[in-house]
Short mmCIF file of C-alpha atoms and ligand atoms in Angstrom, two decimals:
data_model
loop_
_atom_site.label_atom_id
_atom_site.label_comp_id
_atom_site.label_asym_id
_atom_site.label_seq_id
_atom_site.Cartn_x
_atom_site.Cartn_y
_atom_site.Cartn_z
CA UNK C 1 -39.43 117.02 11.18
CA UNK C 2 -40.89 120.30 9.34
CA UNK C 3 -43.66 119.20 6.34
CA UNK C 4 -43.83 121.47 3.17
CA UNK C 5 -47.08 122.42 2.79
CA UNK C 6 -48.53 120.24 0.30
CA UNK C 7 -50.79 117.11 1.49
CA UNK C 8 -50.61 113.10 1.14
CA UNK C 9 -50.51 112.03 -2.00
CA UNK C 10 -50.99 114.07 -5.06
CA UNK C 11 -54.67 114.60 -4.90
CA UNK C 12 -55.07 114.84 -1.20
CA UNK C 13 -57.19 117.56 -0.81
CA UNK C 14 -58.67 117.30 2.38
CA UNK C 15 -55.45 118.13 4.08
CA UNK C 16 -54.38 121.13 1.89
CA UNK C 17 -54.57 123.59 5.44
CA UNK C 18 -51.79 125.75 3.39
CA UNK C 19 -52.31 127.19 0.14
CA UNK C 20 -50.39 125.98 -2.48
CA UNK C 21 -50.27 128.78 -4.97
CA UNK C 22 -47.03 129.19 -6.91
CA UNK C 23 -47.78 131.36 -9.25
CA UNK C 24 -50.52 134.34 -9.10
CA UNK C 25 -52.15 136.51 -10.94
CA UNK C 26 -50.31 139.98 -10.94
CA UNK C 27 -52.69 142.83 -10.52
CA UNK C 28 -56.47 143.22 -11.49
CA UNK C 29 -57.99 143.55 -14.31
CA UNK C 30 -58.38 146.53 -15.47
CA UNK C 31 -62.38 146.81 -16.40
CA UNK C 32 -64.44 147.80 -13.73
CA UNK C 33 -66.35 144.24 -13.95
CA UNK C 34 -64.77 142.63 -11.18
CA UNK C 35 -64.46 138.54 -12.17
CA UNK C 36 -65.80 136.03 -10.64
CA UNK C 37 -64.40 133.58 -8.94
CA UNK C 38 -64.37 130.21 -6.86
CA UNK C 39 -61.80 128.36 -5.23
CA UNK C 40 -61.99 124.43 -4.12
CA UNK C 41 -59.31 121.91 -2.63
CA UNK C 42 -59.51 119.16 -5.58
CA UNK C 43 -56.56 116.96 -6.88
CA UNK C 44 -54.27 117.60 -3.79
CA UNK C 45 -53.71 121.73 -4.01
CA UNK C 46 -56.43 124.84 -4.07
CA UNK C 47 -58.30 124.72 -7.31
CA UNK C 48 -59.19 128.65 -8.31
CA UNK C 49 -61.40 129.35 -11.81
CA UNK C 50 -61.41 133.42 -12.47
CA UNK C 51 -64.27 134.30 -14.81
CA UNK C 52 -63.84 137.73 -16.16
CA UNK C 53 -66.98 137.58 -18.46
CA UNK C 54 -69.57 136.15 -20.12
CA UNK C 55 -69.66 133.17 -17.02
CA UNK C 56 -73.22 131.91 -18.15
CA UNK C 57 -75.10 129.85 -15.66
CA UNK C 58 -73.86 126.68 -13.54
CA UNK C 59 -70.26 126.77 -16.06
CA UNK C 60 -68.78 126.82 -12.21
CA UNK C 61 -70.35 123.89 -11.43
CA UNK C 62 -69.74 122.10 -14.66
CA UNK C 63 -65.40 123.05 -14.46
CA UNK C 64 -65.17 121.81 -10.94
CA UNK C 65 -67.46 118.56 -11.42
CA UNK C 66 -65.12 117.59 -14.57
CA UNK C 67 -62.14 118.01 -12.57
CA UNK C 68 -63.40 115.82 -9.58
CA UNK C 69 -64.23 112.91 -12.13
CA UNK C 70 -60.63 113.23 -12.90
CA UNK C 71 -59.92 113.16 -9.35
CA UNK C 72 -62.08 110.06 -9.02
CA UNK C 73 -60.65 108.40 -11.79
CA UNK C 74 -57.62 108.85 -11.14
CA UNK C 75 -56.19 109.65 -7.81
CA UNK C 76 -53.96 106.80 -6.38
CA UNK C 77 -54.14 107.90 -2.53
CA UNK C 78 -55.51 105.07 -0.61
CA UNK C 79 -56.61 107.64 2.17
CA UNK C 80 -59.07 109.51 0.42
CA UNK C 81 -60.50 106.51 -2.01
CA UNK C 82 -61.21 103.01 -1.18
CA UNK C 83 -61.11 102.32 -4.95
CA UNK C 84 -60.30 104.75 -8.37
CA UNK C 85 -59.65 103.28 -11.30
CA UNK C 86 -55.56 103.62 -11.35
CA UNK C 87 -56.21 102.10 -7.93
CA UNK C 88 -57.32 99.27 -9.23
CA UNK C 89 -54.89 98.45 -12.04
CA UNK C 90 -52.09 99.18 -9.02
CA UNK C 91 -53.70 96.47 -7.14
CA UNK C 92 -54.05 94.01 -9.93
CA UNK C 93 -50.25 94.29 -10.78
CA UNK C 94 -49.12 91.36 -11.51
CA UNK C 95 -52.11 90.12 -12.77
CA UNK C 96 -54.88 90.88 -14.71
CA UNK C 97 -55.32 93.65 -17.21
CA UNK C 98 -57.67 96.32 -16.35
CA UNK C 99 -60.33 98.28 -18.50
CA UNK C 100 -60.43 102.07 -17.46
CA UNK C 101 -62.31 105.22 -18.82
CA UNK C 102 -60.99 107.01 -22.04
CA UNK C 103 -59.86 109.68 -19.96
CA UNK C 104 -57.50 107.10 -17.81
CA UNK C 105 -56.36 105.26 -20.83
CA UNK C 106 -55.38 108.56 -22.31
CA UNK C 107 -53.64 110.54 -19.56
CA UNK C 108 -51.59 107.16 -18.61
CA UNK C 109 -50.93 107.15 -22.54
CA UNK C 110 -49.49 110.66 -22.25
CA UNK C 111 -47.63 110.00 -19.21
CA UNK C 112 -45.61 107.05 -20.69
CA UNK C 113 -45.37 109.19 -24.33
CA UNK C 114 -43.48 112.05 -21.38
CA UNK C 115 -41.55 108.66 -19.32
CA UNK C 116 -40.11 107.65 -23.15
CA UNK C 117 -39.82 111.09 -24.18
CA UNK C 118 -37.72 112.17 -20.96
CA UNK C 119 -35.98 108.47 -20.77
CA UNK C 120 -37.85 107.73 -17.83
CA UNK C 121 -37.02 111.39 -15.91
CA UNK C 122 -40.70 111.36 -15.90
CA UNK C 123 -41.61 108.37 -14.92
CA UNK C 124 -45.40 107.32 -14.49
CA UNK C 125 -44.39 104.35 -12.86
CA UNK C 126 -43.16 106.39 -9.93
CA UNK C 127 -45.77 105.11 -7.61
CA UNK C 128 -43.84 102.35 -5.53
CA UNK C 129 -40.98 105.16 -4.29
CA UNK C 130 -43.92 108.03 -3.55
CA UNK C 131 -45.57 105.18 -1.67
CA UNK C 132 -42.02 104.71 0.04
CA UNK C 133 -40.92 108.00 1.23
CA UNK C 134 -44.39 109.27 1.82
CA UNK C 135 -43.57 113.11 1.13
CA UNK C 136 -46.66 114.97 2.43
CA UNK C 137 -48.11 112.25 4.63
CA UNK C 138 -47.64 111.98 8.31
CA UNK C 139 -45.66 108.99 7.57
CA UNK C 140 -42.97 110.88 5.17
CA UNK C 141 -38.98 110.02 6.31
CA UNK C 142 -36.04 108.46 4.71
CA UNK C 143 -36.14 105.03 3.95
CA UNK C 144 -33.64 102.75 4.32
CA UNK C 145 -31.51 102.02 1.31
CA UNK C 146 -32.03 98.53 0.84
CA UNK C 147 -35.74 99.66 0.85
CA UNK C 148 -35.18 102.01 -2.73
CA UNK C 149 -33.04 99.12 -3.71
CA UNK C 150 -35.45 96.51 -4.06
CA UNK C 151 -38.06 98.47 -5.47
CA UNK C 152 -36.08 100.13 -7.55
CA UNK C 153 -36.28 97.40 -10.79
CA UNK C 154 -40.17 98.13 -10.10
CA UNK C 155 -40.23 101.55 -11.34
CA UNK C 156 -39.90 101.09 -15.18
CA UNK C 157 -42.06 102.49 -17.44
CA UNK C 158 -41.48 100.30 -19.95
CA UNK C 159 -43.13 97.38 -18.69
CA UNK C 160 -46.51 99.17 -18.56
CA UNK C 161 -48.84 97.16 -21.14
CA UNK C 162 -51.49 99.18 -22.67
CA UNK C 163 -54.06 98.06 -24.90
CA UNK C 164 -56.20 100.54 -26.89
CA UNK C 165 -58.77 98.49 -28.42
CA UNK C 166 -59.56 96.93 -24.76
CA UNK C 167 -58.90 100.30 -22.94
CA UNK C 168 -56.94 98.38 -20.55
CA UNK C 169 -53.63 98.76 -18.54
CA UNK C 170 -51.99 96.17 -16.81
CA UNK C 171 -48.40 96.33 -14.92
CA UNK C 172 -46.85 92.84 -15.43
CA UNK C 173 -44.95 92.97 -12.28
CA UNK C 174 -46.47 92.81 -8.56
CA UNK C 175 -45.42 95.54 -6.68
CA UNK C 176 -45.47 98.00 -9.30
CA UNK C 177 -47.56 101.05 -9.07
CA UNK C 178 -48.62 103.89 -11.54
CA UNK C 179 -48.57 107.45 -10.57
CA UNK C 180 -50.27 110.51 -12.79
CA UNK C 181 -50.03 113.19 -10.05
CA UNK C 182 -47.42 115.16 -12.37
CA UNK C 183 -49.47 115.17 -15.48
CA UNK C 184 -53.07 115.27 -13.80
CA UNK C 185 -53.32 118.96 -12.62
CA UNK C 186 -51.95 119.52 -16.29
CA UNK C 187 -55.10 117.77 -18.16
CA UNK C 188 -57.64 118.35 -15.89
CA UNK C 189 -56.86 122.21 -16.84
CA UNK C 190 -56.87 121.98 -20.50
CA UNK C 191 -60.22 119.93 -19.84
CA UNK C 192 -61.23 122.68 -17.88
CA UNK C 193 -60.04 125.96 -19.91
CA UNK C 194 -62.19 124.02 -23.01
CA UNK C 195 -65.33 123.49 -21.17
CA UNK C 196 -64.66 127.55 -20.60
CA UNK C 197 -64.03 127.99 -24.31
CA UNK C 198 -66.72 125.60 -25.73
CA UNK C 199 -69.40 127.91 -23.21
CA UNK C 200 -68.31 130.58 -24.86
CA UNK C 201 -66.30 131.90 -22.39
CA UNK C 202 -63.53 134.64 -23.64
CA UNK C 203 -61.81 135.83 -20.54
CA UNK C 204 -60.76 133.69 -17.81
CA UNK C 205 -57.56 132.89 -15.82
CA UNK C 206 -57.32 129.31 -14.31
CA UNK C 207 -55.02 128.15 -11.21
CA UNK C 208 -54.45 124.46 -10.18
CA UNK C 209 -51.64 124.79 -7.43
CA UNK C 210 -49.14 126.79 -9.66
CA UNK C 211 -50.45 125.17 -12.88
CA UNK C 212 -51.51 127.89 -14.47
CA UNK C 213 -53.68 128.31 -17.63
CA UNK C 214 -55.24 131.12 -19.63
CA UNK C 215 -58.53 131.61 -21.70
CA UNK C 216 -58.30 134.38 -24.13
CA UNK C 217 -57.05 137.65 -23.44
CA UNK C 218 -57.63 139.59 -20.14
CA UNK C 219 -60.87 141.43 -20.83
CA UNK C 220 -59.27 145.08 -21.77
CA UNK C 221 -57.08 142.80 -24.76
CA UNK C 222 -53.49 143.19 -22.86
CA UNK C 223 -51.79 140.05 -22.14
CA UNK C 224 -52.11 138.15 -18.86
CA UNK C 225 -49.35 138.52 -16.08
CA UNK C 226 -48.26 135.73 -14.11
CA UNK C 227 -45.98 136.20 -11.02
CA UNK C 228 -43.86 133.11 -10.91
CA UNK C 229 -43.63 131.92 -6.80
CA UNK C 230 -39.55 132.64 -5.71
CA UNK C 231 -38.56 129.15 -4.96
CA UNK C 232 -36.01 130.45 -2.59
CA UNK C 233 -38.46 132.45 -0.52
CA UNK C 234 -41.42 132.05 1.45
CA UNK C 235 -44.79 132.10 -0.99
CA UNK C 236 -46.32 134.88 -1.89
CA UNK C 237 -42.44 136.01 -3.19
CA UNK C 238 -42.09 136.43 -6.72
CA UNK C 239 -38.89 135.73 -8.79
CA UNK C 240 -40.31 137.59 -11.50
CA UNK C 241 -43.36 138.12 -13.81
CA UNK C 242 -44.15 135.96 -17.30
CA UNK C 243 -46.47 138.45 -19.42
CA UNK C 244 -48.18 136.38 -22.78
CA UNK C 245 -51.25 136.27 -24.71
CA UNK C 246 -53.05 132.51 -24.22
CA UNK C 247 -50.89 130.44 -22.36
CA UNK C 248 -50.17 127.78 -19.39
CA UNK C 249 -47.57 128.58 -17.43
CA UNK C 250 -46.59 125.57 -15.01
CA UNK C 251 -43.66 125.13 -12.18
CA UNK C 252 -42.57 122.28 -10.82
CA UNK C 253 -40.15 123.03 -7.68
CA UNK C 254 -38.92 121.75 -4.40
CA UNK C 255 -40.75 124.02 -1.46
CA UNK C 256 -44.32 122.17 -2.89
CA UNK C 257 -44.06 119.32 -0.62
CA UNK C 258 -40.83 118.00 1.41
CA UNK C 259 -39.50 117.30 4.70
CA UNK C 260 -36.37 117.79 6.67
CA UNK C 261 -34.25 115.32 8.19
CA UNK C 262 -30.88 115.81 10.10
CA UNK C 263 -30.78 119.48 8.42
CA UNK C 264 -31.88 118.02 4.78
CA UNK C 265 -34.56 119.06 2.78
CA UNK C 266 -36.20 115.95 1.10
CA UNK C 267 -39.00 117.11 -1.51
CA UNK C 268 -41.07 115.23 -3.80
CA UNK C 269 -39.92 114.71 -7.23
CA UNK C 270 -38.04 111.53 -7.34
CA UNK C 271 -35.42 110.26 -9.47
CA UNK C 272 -36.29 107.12 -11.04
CA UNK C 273 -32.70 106.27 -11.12
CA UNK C 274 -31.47 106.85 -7.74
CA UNK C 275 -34.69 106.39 -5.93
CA UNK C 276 -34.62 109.62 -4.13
CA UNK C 277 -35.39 112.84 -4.09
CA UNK C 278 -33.65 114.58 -7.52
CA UNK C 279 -30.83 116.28 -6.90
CA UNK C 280 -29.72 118.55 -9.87
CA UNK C 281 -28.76 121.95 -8.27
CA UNK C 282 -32.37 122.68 -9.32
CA UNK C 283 -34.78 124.58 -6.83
CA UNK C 284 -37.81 124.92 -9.52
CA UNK C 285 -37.95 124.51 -13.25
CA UNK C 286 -41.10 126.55 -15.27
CA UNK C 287 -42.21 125.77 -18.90
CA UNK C 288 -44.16 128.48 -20.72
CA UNK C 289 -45.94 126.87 -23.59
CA UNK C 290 -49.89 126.41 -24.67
CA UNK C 291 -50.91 122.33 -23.80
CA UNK C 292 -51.31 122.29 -20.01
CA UNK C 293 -50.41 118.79 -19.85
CA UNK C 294 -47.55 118.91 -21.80
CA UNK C 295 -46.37 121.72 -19.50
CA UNK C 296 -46.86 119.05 -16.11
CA UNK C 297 -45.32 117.03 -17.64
CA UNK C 298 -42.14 118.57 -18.85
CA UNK C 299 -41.54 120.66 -15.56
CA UNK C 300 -41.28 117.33 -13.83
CA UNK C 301 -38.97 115.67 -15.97
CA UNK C 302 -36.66 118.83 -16.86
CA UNK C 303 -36.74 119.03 -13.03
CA UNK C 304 -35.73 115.62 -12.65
CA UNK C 305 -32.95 116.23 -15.80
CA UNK C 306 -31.40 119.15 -14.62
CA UNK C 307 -30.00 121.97 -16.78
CA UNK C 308 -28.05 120.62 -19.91
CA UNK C 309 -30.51 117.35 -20.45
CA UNK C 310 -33.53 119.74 -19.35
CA UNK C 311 -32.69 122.37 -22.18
CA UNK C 312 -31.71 119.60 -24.82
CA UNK C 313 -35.02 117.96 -24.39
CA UNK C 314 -36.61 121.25 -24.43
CA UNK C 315 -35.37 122.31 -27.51
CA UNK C 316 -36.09 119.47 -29.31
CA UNK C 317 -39.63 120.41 -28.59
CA UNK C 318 -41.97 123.04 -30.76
CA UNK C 319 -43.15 125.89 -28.81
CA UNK C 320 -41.89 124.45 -25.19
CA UNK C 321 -39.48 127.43 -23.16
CA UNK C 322 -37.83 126.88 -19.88
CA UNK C 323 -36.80 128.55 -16.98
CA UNK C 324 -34.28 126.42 -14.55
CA UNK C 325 -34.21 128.10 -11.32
CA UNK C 326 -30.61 126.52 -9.32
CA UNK C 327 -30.25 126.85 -5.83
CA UNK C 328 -27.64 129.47 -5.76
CA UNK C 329 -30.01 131.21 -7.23
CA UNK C 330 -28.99 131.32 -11.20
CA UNK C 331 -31.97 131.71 -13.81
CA UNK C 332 -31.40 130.07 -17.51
CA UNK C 333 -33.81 130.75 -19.76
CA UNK C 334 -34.39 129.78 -23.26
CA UNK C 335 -34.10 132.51 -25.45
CA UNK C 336 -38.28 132.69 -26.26
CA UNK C 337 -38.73 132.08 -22.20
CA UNK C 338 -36.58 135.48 -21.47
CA UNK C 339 -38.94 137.55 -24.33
CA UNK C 340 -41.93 136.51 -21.84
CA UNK C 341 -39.95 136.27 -18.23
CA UNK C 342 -38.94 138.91 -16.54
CA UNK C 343 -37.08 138.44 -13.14
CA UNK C 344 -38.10 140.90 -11.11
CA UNK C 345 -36.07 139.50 -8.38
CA UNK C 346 -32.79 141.48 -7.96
CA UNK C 347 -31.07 138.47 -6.07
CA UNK C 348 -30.88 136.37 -9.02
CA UNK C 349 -28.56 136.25 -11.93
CA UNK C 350 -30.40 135.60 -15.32
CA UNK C 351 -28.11 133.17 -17.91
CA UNK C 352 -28.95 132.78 -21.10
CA UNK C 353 -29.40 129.38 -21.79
CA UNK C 354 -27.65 128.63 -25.28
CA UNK C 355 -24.65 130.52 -24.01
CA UNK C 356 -24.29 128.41 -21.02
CA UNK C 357 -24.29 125.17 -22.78
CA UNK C 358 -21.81 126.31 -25.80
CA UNK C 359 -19.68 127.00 -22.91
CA UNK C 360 -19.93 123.82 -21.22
CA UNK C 361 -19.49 121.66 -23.81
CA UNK C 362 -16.42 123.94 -24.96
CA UNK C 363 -14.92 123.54 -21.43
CA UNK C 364 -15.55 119.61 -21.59
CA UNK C 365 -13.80 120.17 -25.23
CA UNK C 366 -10.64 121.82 -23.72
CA UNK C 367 -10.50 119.13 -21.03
CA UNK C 368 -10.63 116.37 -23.06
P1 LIG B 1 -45.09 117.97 -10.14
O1 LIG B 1 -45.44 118.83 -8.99
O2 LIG B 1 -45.96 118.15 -11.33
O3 LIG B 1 -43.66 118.06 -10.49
O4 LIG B 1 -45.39 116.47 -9.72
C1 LIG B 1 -44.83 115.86 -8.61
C2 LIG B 1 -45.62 114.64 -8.25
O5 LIG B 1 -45.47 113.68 -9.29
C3 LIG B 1 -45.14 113.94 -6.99
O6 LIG B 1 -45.86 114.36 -5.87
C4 LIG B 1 -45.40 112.47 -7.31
O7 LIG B 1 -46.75 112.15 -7.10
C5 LIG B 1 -45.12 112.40 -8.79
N1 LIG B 1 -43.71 112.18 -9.15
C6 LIG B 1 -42.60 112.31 -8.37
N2 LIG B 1 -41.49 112.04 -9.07
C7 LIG B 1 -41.89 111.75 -10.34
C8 LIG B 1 -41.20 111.36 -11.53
N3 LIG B 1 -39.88 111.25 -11.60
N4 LIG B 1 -41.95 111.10 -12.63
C9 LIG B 1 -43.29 111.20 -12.60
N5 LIG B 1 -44.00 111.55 -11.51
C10 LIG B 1 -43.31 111.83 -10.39
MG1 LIG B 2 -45.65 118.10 -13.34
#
């Protein structure tokens, strides 16, 4: 069995021995003031905050504490915390109701707005078929399908209770598990890029495992450039470069963490429906937009979607662009996407996205 190079659970970090950076900063900046930076393994991948100016004292300090109380709050892996507080409404499914932090209440509040949004694509009810095919852990293989079967009426968004003037959550059904490792990475960057911003900070380029966010400008006022990981290649290989002002530029994708068995590549974003890994022709989807969270959130579930349902949801969104990445190695963009991507990548073919889905629904038309 060959593990991807992600670690147990979605905030694992003591096992992160490989980093996990999809995307990276393209070239220097171009002052002679060299940033500064610091790198730590929080919420499951390599954490790196770039400070190009006006880093004032102990704002390191302050960024990486915030995002470790996220990580305390919030992290559901059982092998780096005895208790968090997602941990505890997971164990009191079934049962009680259970009062978390604002931050909790609101990220699992954003993650079921996504799970409705998406029609359960995203789903932050996941947790029961992560636990079950392990994908990252020592333990990761295929389970058997009676296994997915019977937890399968588990995972189901729409049974999570919330309760905003308690602040609790409570999952009705025992058994049932929440999730928030495909949102998390999102908030605790925007949390992060506005302590930056709030300190006064005007510069500064921010990279949770491929989530990618930007403060400001880079420091000589030309936009940021992002090289967006090759999903086909080994890392390090770009498929091309998104260039834009202010941003977040996140990828969801198969090489993050998966496993092979008998020749197949099992990876870590789930269907809700099936129970296994999505399969959609998709090797990585990316979603330029300005809300980090938003941006986890939708690479998962347009990952999860595929093409046609991906780009409908998309557009139905302000400000969101997408870039599907398929496994023979097609890129569709929507249209703002391709002002701001450019494939640098000669092996792949660049669609445009509109044009692709006026032509199959026309071909469904003629069929019909
Ligand atoms: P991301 O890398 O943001 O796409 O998030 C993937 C992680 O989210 C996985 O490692 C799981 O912890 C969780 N996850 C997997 N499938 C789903 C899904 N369909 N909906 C929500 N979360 C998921
Ligand atoms: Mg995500």
């Amino acid at each position: 069995m060959q593990h991807g190079t992600l670690p147990a659970g979605a905030f694992r970090a003591a096992a992160v021995l490989a980093t996990v950076v999809v995307a990276l900063l393209v070239g220097c900046s171009n002052t002679p003031d060299e940033p500064e930076t610091k790198t730590e393994l929080l919420l499951g991948t390599t954490v790196t905050v770039r400070i190009y100016e006006g880093a004032e004292d102990r704002i390191f300090e302050r960024v990486f504490e915030r995002v470790k109380e996220i990580e305390e709050r919030m992290s559901t892996d059982e092998e780096d915390y005895d208790n968090t507080e997602l941990l505890e409404v997971n164990r009191n499914a079934g049962g009680r109701p259970v009062r978390v932090s604002e931050d909790t209440f609101h990220v699992v509040e954003r993650a079921l707005e996504y799970s409705r949004l998406s029609e359960g694509a995203f789903d932050v009810s996941i947790g029961p078929l992560v636990k079950l095919w392990g994908i990252g852990t020592e333990r990761a293989g295929v389970p058997e399908q009676e296994k997915i079967e019977e937890i399968l009426p588990r995972v189901d968004y729409s049974l999570v209770e919330l309760d905003p003037e308690e602040q609790t959550i409570r999952l009705p059904d025992e058994g049932m598990a929440l999730d928030v490792g495909a949102i998390a990475k999102g908030y605790a960057a925007d949390e992060a890029a506005r302590i930056l911003t709030e300190a006064g900070v005007e510069h500064a380029l921010l990279d949770f495992g491929g989530n990618i966010i930007t403060v400001g400008h880079k420091p000589d006022g030309s936009p940021w450039k992002i090289g967006i990981q090759n999903p086909l290649e080994e890392r390090g290989r770009f498929l091309g470069i998104v260039e834009n002002g202010p941003m977040t530029v996140v990828t969801s994708g198969d090489y993050e963490r998966n496993f092979e068995e008998n020749d197949v590549r099992y990876h870590h974003i789930i269907d809700g429906d099936t129970g296994k890994p999505a399969r959609t022709g998709l090797s990585s989807v990316t979603i330029l937009t300005e809300d980090s969270t938003e941006a986890d959130a939708l690479s998962t579930a347009l990952y999860v979607m595929g093409v046609e349902r991906g780009a409908a949801l998309a557009e139905e969104l302000d400000g969101i662009e997408a870039a599907f990445v398929t496994k023979d190695r097609k890129v569709y963009m929507t249209r703002g996407m391709s002002e701001h991507f450019e494939i640098t990548n000669e092996g792949f073919e660049v669609v445009d996205l509109e044009e692709a889905i006026a032509a199959a629904a026309e071909h469904r038309r003629r069929r019909r």
